[in-house]
mmCIF file of C-alpha atoms in Angstrom:
data_model
loop_
_atom_site.group_PDB
_atom_site.id
_atom_site.type_symbol
_atom_site.label_atom_id
_atom_site.label_comp_id
_atom_site.label_asym_id
_atom_site.label_seq_id
_atom_site.Cartn_x
_atom_site.Cartn_y
_atom_site.Cartn_z
ATOM 1 C CA UNK X 1472 -57.985 -38.998 86.772
ATOM 2 C CA UNK X 1473 -57.290 -37.971 83.152
ATOM 3 C CA UNK X 1474 -55.582 -34.757 84.244
ATOM 4 C CA UNK X 1475 -53.395 -36.706 86.706
ATOM 5 C CA UNK X 1476 -52.422 -39.157 83.966
ATOM 6 C CA UNK X 1477 -51.594 -36.244 81.623
ATOM 7 C CA UNK X 1478 -49.551 -34.585 84.361
ATOM 8 C CA UNK X 1479 -47.604 -37.792 84.921
ATOM 9 C CA UNK X 1480 -46.994 -38.201 81.175
ATOM 10 C CA UNK X 1481 -45.774 -34.588 80.915
ATOM 11 C CA UNK X 1482 -43.337 -35.026 83.818
ATOM 12 C CA UNK X 1483 -42.128 -38.266 82.195
ATOM 13 C CA UNK X 1484 -41.554 -36.447 78.883
ATOM 14 C CA UNK X 1485 -39.506 -33.756 80.636
ATOM 15 C CA UNK X 1486 -37.543 -36.386 82.562
ATOM 16 C CA UNK X 1487 -36.825 -38.275 79.322
ATOM 17 C CA UNK X 1488 -35.591 -35.057 77.678
ATOM 18 C CA UNK X 1489 -32.849 -34.577 80.287
ATOM 19 C CA UNK X 1490 -32.173 -38.288 80.888
ATOM 20 C CA UNK X 1491 -31.635 -38.887 77.180
ATOM 21 C CA UNK X 1492 -29.330 -35.854 76.980
ATOM 22 C CA UNK X 1493 -27.258 -37.042 79.942
ATOM 23 C CA UNK X 1494 -27.040 -40.573 78.517
ATOM 24 C CA UNK X 1495 -26.380 -39.397 74.936
ATOM 25 C CA UNK X 1496 -29.509 -41.166 73.674
ATOM 26 C CA UNK X 1497 -30.047 -38.702 70.855
ATOM 27 C CA UNK X 1498 -32.850 -40.674 69.220
ATOM 28 C CA UNK X 1499 -34.874 -40.628 72.458
ATOM 29 C CA UNK X 1500 -34.198 -36.898 72.801
ATOM 30 C CA UNK X 1501 -35.681 -36.328 69.323
ATOM 31 C CA UNK X 1502 -38.853 -38.163 70.420
ATOM 32 C CA UNK X 1503 -39.432 -35.738 73.308
ATOM 33 C CA UNK X 1504 -39.672 -32.733 70.946
ATOM 34 C CA UNK X 1505 -42.265 -31.406 68.499
ATOM 35 C CA UNK X 1506 -41.319 -30.932 64.826
ATOM 36 C CA UNK X 1507 -40.483 -27.310 65.616
ATOM 37 C CA UNK X 1508 -39.300 -26.372 69.092
ATOM 38 C CA UNK X 1509 -38.531 -22.892 70.423
ATOM 39 C CA UNK X 1510 -35.295 -22.967 72.444
ATOM 40 C CA UNK X 1511 -34.477 -19.999 74.649
ATOM 41 C CA UNK X 1512 -31.069 -20.120 76.292
ATOM 42 C CA UNK X 1513 -30.534 -16.393 75.878
ATOM 43 C CA UNK X 1514 -30.024 -15.889 79.632
ATOM 44 C CA UNK X 1515 -26.697 -17.756 79.385
ATOM 45 C CA UNK X 1516 -25.825 -17.633 75.683
ATOM 46 C CA UNK X 1517 -27.192 -14.242 74.639
ATOM 47 C CA UNK X 1518 -28.649 -13.809 71.174
ATOM 48 C CA UNK X 1519 -32.265 -14.587 70.352
ATOM 49 C CA UNK X 1520 -34.495 -17.618 70.996
ATOM 50 C CA UNK X 1521 -34.343 -20.064 68.078
ATOM 51 C CA UNK X 1522 -36.924 -22.262 66.401
ATOM 52 C CA UNK X 1523 -35.286 -25.640 65.789
ATOM 53 C CA UNK X 1524 -36.102 -29.081 64.471
ATOM 54 C CA UNK X 1525 -35.305 -32.055 66.713
ATOM 55 C CA UNK X 1526 -32.266 -32.712 64.481
ATOM 56 C CA UNK X 1527 -31.091 -29.110 65.020
ATOM 57 C CA UNK X 1528 -31.334 -29.617 68.795
ATOM 58 C CA UNK X 1529 -29.297 -32.835 68.649
ATOM 59 C CA UNK X 1530 -26.761 -31.243 66.290
ATOM 60 C CA UNK X 1531 -26.366 -28.349 68.729
ATOM 61 C CA UNK X 1532 -26.267 -30.320 71.984
ATOM 62 C CA UNK X 1533 -24.428 -33.495 70.994
ATOM 63 C CA UNK X 1534 -20.946 -31.989 70.407
ATOM 64 C CA UNK X 1535 -21.057 -30.017 73.670
ATOM 65 C CA UNK X 1536 -22.283 -32.829 75.892
ATOM 66 C CA UNK X 1537 -20.055 -35.455 74.282
ATOM 67 C CA UNK X 1538 -17.000 -33.177 74.732
ATOM 68 C CA UNK X 1539 -17.524 -32.954 78.498
ATOM 69 C CA UNK X 1540 -16.127 -35.622 80.835
ATOM 70 C CA UNK X 1541 -19.474 -35.776 82.659
ATOM 71 C CA UNK X 1542 -22.737 -33.886 83.023
ATOM 72 C CA UNK X 1543 -25.983 -34.332 84.887
ATOM 73 C CA UNK X 1544 -29.299 -32.487 84.846
ATOM 74 C CA UNK X 1545 -31.535 -32.844 87.886
ATOM 75 C CA UNK X 1546 -35.027 -31.482 87.268
ATOM 76 C CA UNK X 1547 -37.731 -31.424 89.941
ATOM 77 C CA UNK X 1548 -40.601 -29.456 91.491
ATOM 78 C CA UNK X 1549 -42.686 -29.708 88.319
ATOM 79 C CA UNK X 1550 -45.669 -27.359 88.205
ATOM 80 C CA UNK X 1551 -47.956 -28.391 85.325
ATOM 81 C CA UNK X 1552 -51.036 -26.716 83.858
ATOM 82 C CA UNK X 1553 -53.042 -28.486 81.156
ATOM 83 C CA UNK X 1554 -55.612 -27.085 78.737
ATOM 84 C CA UNK X 1555 -56.838 -29.694 76.236
ATOM 85 C CA UNK X 1556 -53.938 -30.549 73.902
ATOM 86 C CA UNK X 1557 -51.625 -27.838 75.309
ATOM 87 C CA UNK X 1558 -49.721 -27.646 78.577
ATOM 88 C CA UNK X 1559 -47.247 -25.435 80.348
ATOM 89 C CA UNK X 1560 -44.776 -26.620 82.949
ATOM 90 C CA UNK X 1561 -42.170 -25.048 85.164
ATOM 91 C CA UNK X 1562 -39.449 -27.003 86.930
ATOM 92 C CA UNK X 1563 -36.405 -26.326 89.066
ATOM 93 C CA UNK X 1564 -33.064 -27.575 87.768
ATOM 94 C CA UNK X 1565 -29.460 -28.104 88.751
ATOM 95 C CA UNK X 1566 -27.085 -28.804 85.865
ATOM 96 C CA UNK X 1567 -23.545 -29.964 86.613
ATOM 97 C CA UNK X 1568 -20.844 -30.119 83.936
ATOM 98 C CA UNK X 1569 -17.328 -31.513 84.411
ATOM 99 C CA UNK X 1570 -14.217 -31.287 82.261
ATOM 100 C CA UNK X 1571 -10.585 -31.935 83.178
ATOM 101 C CA UNK X 1572 -11.149 -31.618 86.908
ATOM 102 C CA UNK X 1573 -13.227 -28.425 86.750
ATOM 103 C CA UNK X 1574 -16.938 -28.205 87.508
ATOM 104 C CA UNK X 1575 -19.494 -25.669 86.317
ATOM 105 C CA UNK X 1576 -22.848 -25.953 88.039
ATOM 106 C CA UNK X 1577 -25.890 -23.798 87.540
ATOM 107 C CA UNK X 1578 -29.369 -23.866 88.926
ATOM 108 C CA UNK X 1579 -32.650 -22.149 88.253
ATOM 109 C CA UNK X 1580 -35.891 -22.823 86.422
ATOM 110 C CA UNK X 1581 -37.033 -24.185 83.105
ATOM 111 C CA UNK X 1582 -40.291 -23.035 81.543
ATOM 112 C CA UNK X 1583 -41.844 -25.427 79.029
ATOM 113 C CA UNK X 1584 -44.728 -25.428 76.589
ATOM 114 C CA UNK X 1585 -45.923 -28.851 75.467
ATOM 115 C CA UNK X 1586 -48.349 -30.158 72.838
ATOM 116 C CA UNK X 1587 -50.055 -33.518 72.706
ATOM 117 C CA UNK X 1588 -49.012 -35.029 69.358
ATOM 118 C CA UNK X 1589 -50.749 -38.260 68.346
ATOM 119 C CA UNK X 1590 -51.425 -39.081 71.992
ATOM 120 C CA UNK X 1591 -47.909 -38.255 73.242
ATOM 121 C CA UNK X 1592 -46.854 -35.103 75.079
ATOM 122 C CA UNK X 1593 -43.879 -33.387 73.414
ATOM 123 C CA UNK X 1594 -41.919 -30.238 74.203
ATOM 124 C CA UNK X 1595 -42.737 -27.328 71.863
ATOM 125 C CA UNK X 1596 -40.771 -24.639 73.732
ATOM 126 C CA UNK X 1597 -38.262 -24.444 76.543
ATOM 127 C CA UNK X 1598 -36.671 -21.479 78.261
ATOM 128 C CA UNK X 1599 -33.900 -21.739 80.819
ATOM 129 C CA UNK X 1600 -33.797 -19.114 83.571
ATOM 130 C CA UNK X 1601 -30.574 -19.505 85.566
ATOM 131 C CA UNK X 1602 -30.655 -18.172 89.127
ATOM 132 C CA UNK X 1603 -27.180 -19.116 90.350
ATOM 133 C CA UNK X 1604 -23.948 -20.700 89.175
ATOM 134 C CA UNK X 1605 -20.547 -21.735 90.474
ATOM 135 C CA UNK X 1606 -17.346 -22.545 88.621
ATOM 136 C CA UNK X 1607 -16.110 -21.528 85.177
ATOM 137 C CA UNK X 1608 -19.029 -20.576 82.918
ATOM 138 C CA UNK X 1609 -16.795 -21.158 79.866
ATOM 139 C CA UNK X 1610 -16.250 -24.846 80.710
ATOM 140 C CA UNK X 1611 -18.341 -26.149 77.799
ATOM 141 C CA UNK X 1612 -16.430 -23.876 75.400
ATOM 142 C CA UNK X 1613 -13.133 -25.243 76.783
ATOM 143 C CA UNK X 1614 -14.353 -28.822 76.232
ATOM 144 C CA UNK X 1615 -15.467 -28.058 72.668
ATOM 145 C CA UNK X 1616 -12.133 -26.383 71.866
ATOM 146 C CA UNK X 1617 -10.222 -29.382 73.256
ATOM 147 C CA UNK X 1618 -12.386 -31.785 71.231
ATOM 148 C CA UNK X 1619 -11.728 -29.785 68.042
ATOM 149 C CA UNK X 1620 -7.934 -29.781 68.482
#
């Protein structure tokens, strides 16, 4: 029963992470993350994985997602493994981004590491592994450039 409750709480944390991003609830997003979170978007952005604070994550994501006309992250098929205060999870995703009539959609997997912090599961690391995409991959850049002009 405890493991099932933990699994449910972990899936809820991951759902809140993407829901809060899609609804621009940046305070809620901060609450889904540990004090230091390892973000790995190197498969789409290149570079190296980065260790960030929750504020760094919001500062990085907010301009991009607020510049788009619409975006939605659907995350499902959660596979969760729990060991005491640590957990790993993998989930399938489809992320759709729209700007000025164009749509960029990508799908694949997210890999997460979570820690239980003061009774609450929080994301300590996340790595996106895209498998497919359609539309202009530079759509977010176009939206950011338009917002800056």
